[in-house]
Amino acid sequence: MLVRVTIEDLVRLRRARDVMDRDYAQPLDVPALADVALMSPGHFSRSFRAAFGETPYSYLMTRRVERAKALLRRGDLSVTEVCFAVGCTSLGSFSSRFTELVGESPSAYRARGHGAGAAIPACVAKIFTRPLRNGPSSGGGQSSGGGASPGNGEPVRIGEAESAGAS
């Protein structure tokens, strides 16, 4: 099944993605984000994946892990406090996803020295410490699934989209 993402859809999807970037610590779900994008939940999930290369949930968890990494580098909060501060409600799920994306547990990440990067502005550090999917947590990379950003005004056609239920 091909999913067609028009420029108008992409604008609405970016609006929902901006909500996830800004309100990552709030309880967000697909129906609420679909409302922001003025789409049905199923269409929103399929279109989001087609446009950005990952599900809305996966994108949101990546943002939460990015913020968690920054809080853990500070070292003044426990892993549990960081988990809840970034909007996760289950320490086990948070730790599993963190380990999957970063390559080490939140406790190990927190215990490791981060002094060498202290002088780097957070906006720059975020680019080089962004969690990678299906790969090691080496610097310089971006999250896989860069998605489509049409520059010629044409609709984007993406291959197999996930089913609406898996988000």
PDB file of C-alpha atoms in Angstrom:
ATOM      1  CA  MET A   1       0.000   0.000   0.000  1.00  0.00           C
ATOM      2  CA  LEU A   2       1.388   3.377  -1.014  1.00  0.00           C
ATOM      3  CA  VAL A   3       0.835   6.306   1.284  1.00  0.00           C
ATOM      4  CA  ARG A   4       0.622   9.677  -0.364  1.00  0.00           C
ATOM      5  CA  VAL A   5       1.732  12.662   1.682  1.00  0.00           C
ATOM      6  CA  THR A   6       0.777  16.016   0.206  1.00  0.00           C
ATOM      7  CA  ILE A   7       2.380  19.315   1.085  1.00  0.00           C
ATOM      8  CA  GLU A   8      -0.733  20.228   3.112  1.00  0.00           C
ATOM      9  CA  ASP A   9      -0.466  16.954   5.049  1.00  0.00           C
ATOM     10  CA  LEU A  10       3.226  17.570   5.651  1.00  0.00           C
ATOM     11  CA  VAL A  11       2.473  20.996   7.139  1.00  0.00           C
ATOM     12  CA  ARG A  12      -0.069  19.437   9.521  1.00  0.00           C
ATOM     13  CA  LEU A  13       2.305  16.570  10.382  1.00  0.00           C
ATOM     14  CA  ARG A  14       5.063  19.042  11.209  1.00  0.00           C
ATOM     15  CA  ARG A  15       2.651  20.867  13.498  1.00  0.00           C
ATOM     16  CA  ALA A  16       2.051  17.614  15.401  1.00  0.00           C
ATOM     17  CA  ARG A  17       5.794  16.871  15.441  1.00  0.00           C
ATOM     18  CA  ASP A  18       6.406  20.342  16.904  1.00  0.00           C
ATOM     19  CA  VAL A  19       3.922  19.517  19.684  1.00  0.00           C
ATOM     20  CA  MET A  20       5.926  16.369  20.441  1.00  0.00           C
ATOM     21  CA  ASP A  21       9.189  18.353  20.469  1.00  0.00           C
ATOM     22  CA  ARG A  22       7.754  21.010  22.778  1.00  0.00           C
ATOM     23  CA  ASP A  23       5.477  18.942  25.046  1.00  0.00           C
ATOM     24  CA  TYR A  24       7.447  15.664  25.170  1.00  0.00           C
ATOM     25  CA  ALA A  25       6.983  15.431  28.955  1.00  0.00           C
ATOM     26  CA  GLN A  26       3.180  15.598  28.703  1.00  0.00           C
ATOM     27  CA  PRO A  27       1.013  12.524  28.223  1.00  0.00           C
ATOM     28  CA  LEU A  28       0.672  12.435  24.431  1.00  0.00           C
ATOM     29  CA  ASP A  29      -1.116   9.779  22.421  1.00  0.00           C
ATOM     30  CA  VAL A  30      -1.885   9.232  18.754  1.00  0.00           C
ATOM     31  CA  PRO A  31      -5.516  10.448  18.916  1.00  0.00           C
ATOM     32  CA  ALA A  32      -4.458  13.744  20.542  1.00  0.00           C
ATOM     33  CA  LEU A  33      -1.661  14.257  18.012  1.00  0.00           C
ATOM     34  CA  ALA A  34      -3.987  13.323  15.156  1.00  0.00           C
ATOM     35  CA  ASP A  35      -6.347  16.074  16.360  1.00  0.00           C
ATOM     36  CA  VAL A  36      -3.480  18.566  16.116  1.00  0.00           C
ATOM     37  CA  ALA A  37      -2.816  17.388  12.553  1.00  0.00           C
ATOM     38  CA  LEU A  38      -6.543  17.424  11.700  1.00  0.00           C
ATOM     39  CA  MET A  39      -6.423  13.744  10.690  1.00  0.00           C
ATOM     40  CA  SER A  40      -7.916  10.473  11.838  1.00  0.00           C
ATOM     41  CA  PRO A  41      -5.580   8.502  14.127  1.00  0.00           C
ATOM     42  CA  GLY A  42      -4.994   5.784  11.535  1.00  0.00           C
ATOM     43  CA  HIS A  43      -4.278   8.212   8.711  1.00  0.00           C
ATOM     44  CA  PHE A  44      -2.044  10.258  11.016  1.00  0.00           C
ATOM     45  CA  SER A  45       0.045   7.218  12.010  1.00  0.00           C
ATOM     46  CA  ARG A  46       0.472   6.039   8.419  1.00  0.00           C
ATOM     47  CA  SER A  47       1.236   9.524   7.104  1.00  0.00           C
ATOM     48  CA  PHE A  48       3.666  10.320   9.940  1.00  0.00           C
ATOM     49  CA  ARG A  49       5.648   7.161   9.239  1.00  0.00           C
ATOM     50  CA  ALA A  50       5.632   7.842   5.510  1.00  0.00           C
ATOM     51  CA  ALA A  51       6.824  11.424   5.999  1.00  0.00           C
ATOM     52  CA  PHE A  52       9.366  10.973   8.797  1.00  0.00           C
ATOM     53  CA  GLY A  53      10.408   7.320   8.591  1.00  0.00           C
ATOM     54  CA  GLU A  54       9.259   6.298  12.072  1.00  0.00           C
ATOM     55  CA  THR A  55       6.063   5.985  14.059  1.00  0.00           C
ATOM     56  CA  PRO A  56       4.807   8.872  16.197  1.00  0.00           C
ATOM     57  CA  TYR A  57       5.522   6.841  19.362  1.00  0.00           C
ATOM     58  CA  SER A  58       9.059   6.083  18.242  1.00  0.00           C
ATOM     59  CA  TYR A  59       9.690   9.752  17.449  1.00  0.00           C
ATOM     60  CA  LEU A  60       8.320  10.843  20.819  1.00  0.00           C
ATOM     61  CA  MET A  61      10.437   8.311  22.703  1.00  0.00           C
ATOM     62  CA  THR A  62      13.546   9.464  20.845  1.00  0.00           C
ATOM     63  CA  ARG A  63      12.858  13.043  21.975  1.00  0.00           C
ATOM     64  CA  ARG A  64      12.328  11.826  25.548  1.00  0.00           C
ATOM     65  CA  VAL A  65      15.586   9.870  25.505  1.00  0.00           C
ATOM     66  CA  GLU A  66      17.446  12.908  24.142  1.00  0.00           C
ATOM     67  CA  ARG A  67      16.169  14.998  27.042  1.00  0.00           C
ATOM     68  CA  ALA A  68      16.865  12.198  29.508  1.00  0.00           C
ATOM     69  CA  LYS A  69      20.473  12.069  28.343  1.00  0.00           C
ATOM     70  CA  ALA A  70      20.855  15.786  29.088  1.00  0.00           C
ATOM     71  CA  LEU A  71      19.324  15.388  32.562  1.00  0.00           C
ATOM     72  CA  LEU A  72      21.468  12.342  33.330  1.00  0.00           C
ATOM     73  CA  ARG A  73      24.639  14.195  32.274  1.00  0.00           C
ATOM     74  CA  ARG A  74      23.873  16.830  34.918  1.00  0.00           C
ATOM     75  CA  GLY A  75      23.983  14.077  37.522  1.00  0.00           C
ATOM     76  CA  ASP A  76      21.724  15.719  40.116  1.00  0.00           C
ATOM     77  CA  LEU A  77      18.639  13.539  39.466  1.00  0.00           C
ATOM     78  CA  SER A  78      18.153   9.820  39.920  1.00  0.00           C
ATOM     79  CA  VAL A  79      17.230   7.647  36.951  1.00  0.00           C
ATOM     80  CA  THR A  80      13.691   7.341  38.332  1.00  0.00           C
ATOM     81  CA  GLU A  81      13.343  11.119  38.630  1.00  0.00           C
ATOM     82  CA  VAL A  82      14.619  11.552  35.076  1.00  0.00           C
ATOM     83  CA  CYS A  83      12.180   8.907  33.828  1.00  0.00           C
ATOM     84  CA  PHE A  84       9.203  10.798  35.199  1.00  0.00           C
ATOM     85  CA  ALA A  85      10.623  14.232  34.278  1.00  0.00           C
ATOM     86  CA  VAL A  86      10.663  13.325  30.575  1.00  0.00           C
ATOM     87  CA  GLY A  87       7.094  12.028  30.587  1.00  0.00           C
ATOM     88  CA  CYS A  88       7.587   8.277  30.907  1.00  0.00           C
ATOM     89  CA  THR A  89       5.348   6.451  33.373  1.00  0.00           C
ATOM     90  CA  SER A  90       7.185   3.121  33.529  1.00  0.00           C
ATOM     91  CA  LEU A  91      10.787   2.909  34.681  1.00  0.00           C
ATOM     92  CA  GLY A  92      11.168  -0.502  33.035  1.00  0.00           C
ATOM     93  CA  SER A  93       9.927   0.676  29.632  1.00  0.00           C
ATOM     94  CA  PHE A  94      12.013   3.841  29.878  1.00  0.00           C
ATOM     95  CA  SER A  95      15.172   1.881  30.743  1.00  0.00           C
ATOM     96  CA  SER A  96      14.560  -0.617  27.953  1.00  0.00           C
ATOM     97  CA  ARG A  97      14.046   2.074  25.323  1.00  0.00           C
ATOM     98  CA  PHE A  98      16.988   4.128  26.616  1.00  0.00           C
ATOM     99  CA  THR A  99      19.266   1.072  26.432  1.00  0.00           C
ATOM    100  CA  GLU A 100      17.984   0.225  22.950  1.00  0.00           C
ATOM    101  CA  LEU A 101      18.673   3.725  21.609  1.00  0.00           C
ATOM    102  CA  VAL A 102      21.816   4.670  23.517  1.00  0.00           C
ATOM    103  CA  GLY A 103      23.542   1.304  23.861  1.00  0.00           C
ATOM    104  CA  GLU A 104      23.899   1.414  27.637  1.00  0.00           C
ATOM    105  CA  SER A 105      21.539   1.600  30.585  1.00  0.00           C
ATOM    106  CA  PRO A 106      20.499   4.965  32.029  1.00  0.00           C
ATOM    107  CA  SER A 107      22.458   4.168  35.212  1.00  0.00           C
ATOM    108  CA  ALA A 108      25.620   3.369  33.263  1.00  0.00           C
ATOM    109  CA  TYR A 109      25.186   6.497  31.150  1.00  0.00           C
ATOM    110  CA  ARG A 110      24.725   8.635  34.265  1.00  0.00           C
ATOM    111  CA  ALA A 111      27.783   7.100  35.981  1.00  0.00           C
ATOM    112  CA  ARG A 112      30.051   7.681  32.982  1.00  0.00           C
ATOM    113  CA  GLY A 113      32.047  10.913  32.933  1.00  0.00           C
ATOM    114  CA  HIS A 114      30.655  13.675  30.737  1.00  0.00           C
ATOM    115  CA  GLY A 115      33.041  16.475  31.670  1.00  0.00           C
ATOM    116  CA  ALA A 116      34.701  16.753  28.238  1.00  0.00           C
ATOM    117  CA  GLY A 117      31.436  17.818  26.592  1.00  0.00           C
ATOM    118  CA  ALA A 118      30.446  20.338  29.272  1.00  0.00           C
ATOM    119  CA  ALA A 119      31.726  23.304  27.240  1.00  0.00           C
ATOM    120  CA  ILE A 120      29.663  22.349  24.176  1.00  0.00           C
ATOM    121  CA  PRO A 121      26.381  24.283  23.854  1.00  0.00           C
ATOM    122  CA  ALA A 122      23.328  22.068  24.342  1.00  0.00           C
ATOM    123  CA  CYS A 123      21.981  22.842  20.852  1.00  0.00           C
ATOM    124  CA  VAL A 124      25.195  21.483  19.307  1.00  0.00           C
ATOM    125  CA  ALA A 125      25.560  18.559  21.720  1.00  0.00           C
ATOM    126  CA  LYS A 126      22.020  17.436  20.858  1.00  0.00           C
ATOM    127  CA  ILE A 127      23.026  16.894  17.228  1.00  0.00           C
ATOM    128  CA  PHE A 128      26.044  14.760  18.096  1.00  0.00           C
ATOM    129  CA  THR A 129      24.465  12.811  20.946  1.00  0.00           C
ATOM    130  CA  ARG A 130      21.127  12.069  19.228  1.00  0.00           C
ATOM    131  CA  PRO A 131      20.135   8.466  19.859  1.00  0.00           C
ATOM    132  CA  LEU A 132      20.535   6.241  16.820  1.00  0.00           C
ATOM    133  CA  ARG A 133      18.147   3.481  15.866  1.00  0.00           C
ATOM    134  CA  ASN A 134      19.551   0.047  15.127  1.00  0.00           C
ATOM    135  CA  GLY A 135      23.110   1.146  15.627  1.00  0.00           C
ATOM    136  CA  PRO A 136      25.720   2.129  18.171  1.00  0.00           C
ATOM    137  CA  SER A 137      25.512   5.424  19.998  1.00  0.00           C
ATOM    138  CA  SER A 138      28.478   6.998  18.295  1.00  0.00           C
ATOM    139  CA  GLY A 139      28.548  10.731  17.782  1.00  0.00           C
ATOM    140  CA  GLY A 140      27.901  12.519  14.553  1.00  0.00           C
ATOM    141  CA  GLY A 141      24.851  10.578  13.486  1.00  0.00           C
ATOM    142  CA  GLN A 142      21.227  11.360  13.166  1.00  0.00           C
ATOM    143  CA  SER A 143      18.249   9.210  13.888  1.00  0.00           C
ATOM    144  CA  SER A 144      17.638   6.904  10.968  1.00  0.00           C
ATOM    145  CA  GLY A 145      14.573   7.390   8.859  1.00  0.00           C
ATOM    146  CA  GLY A 146      15.213  10.914   7.688  1.00  0.00           C
ATOM    147  CA  GLY A 147      11.878  10.879   5.987  1.00  0.00           C
ATOM    148  CA  ALA A 148      10.780  12.793   2.975  1.00  0.00           C
ATOM    149  CA  SER A 149      10.870  16.466   2.450  1.00  0.00           C
ATOM    150  CA  PRO A 150       9.704  17.304  -1.006  1.00  0.00           C
ATOM    151  CA  GLY A 151      11.343  20.317  -2.519  1.00  0.00           C
ATOM    152  CA  ASN A 152       9.556  20.344  -5.843  1.00  0.00           C
ATOM    153  CA  GLY A 153       5.954  20.548  -4.630  1.00  0.00           C
ATOM    154  CA  GLU A 154       5.219  16.938  -5.633  1.00  0.00           C
ATOM    155  CA  PRO A 155       3.446  14.576  -3.257  1.00  0.00           C
ATOM    156  CA  VAL A 156       5.749  12.090  -1.606  1.00  0.00           C
ATOM    157  CA  ARG A 157       5.083   8.421  -2.328  1.00  0.00           C
ATOM    158  CA  ILE A 158       6.431   6.005   0.204  1.00  0.00           C
ATOM    159  CA  GLY A 159       6.246   2.208   0.058  1.00  0.00           C
ATOM    160  CA  GLU A 160       4.631  -0.095   2.582  1.00  0.00           C
ATOM    161  CA  ALA A 161       3.195   1.846   5.503  1.00  0.00           C
ATOM    162  CA  GLU A 162       2.589   0.280   8.861  1.00  0.00           C
ATOM    163  CA  SER A 163      -0.875  -0.577   9.969  1.00  0.00           C
ATOM    164  CA  ALA A 164      -2.741   2.046  11.945  1.00  0.00           C
ATOM    165  CA  GLY A 165      -2.762  -0.053  15.105  1.00  0.00           C
ATOM    166  CA  ALA A 166       1.012  -0.143  15.631  1.00  0.00           C
ATOM    167  CA  SER A 167       2.046   3.262  16.858  1.00  0.00           C
TER     168      SER A 167
END
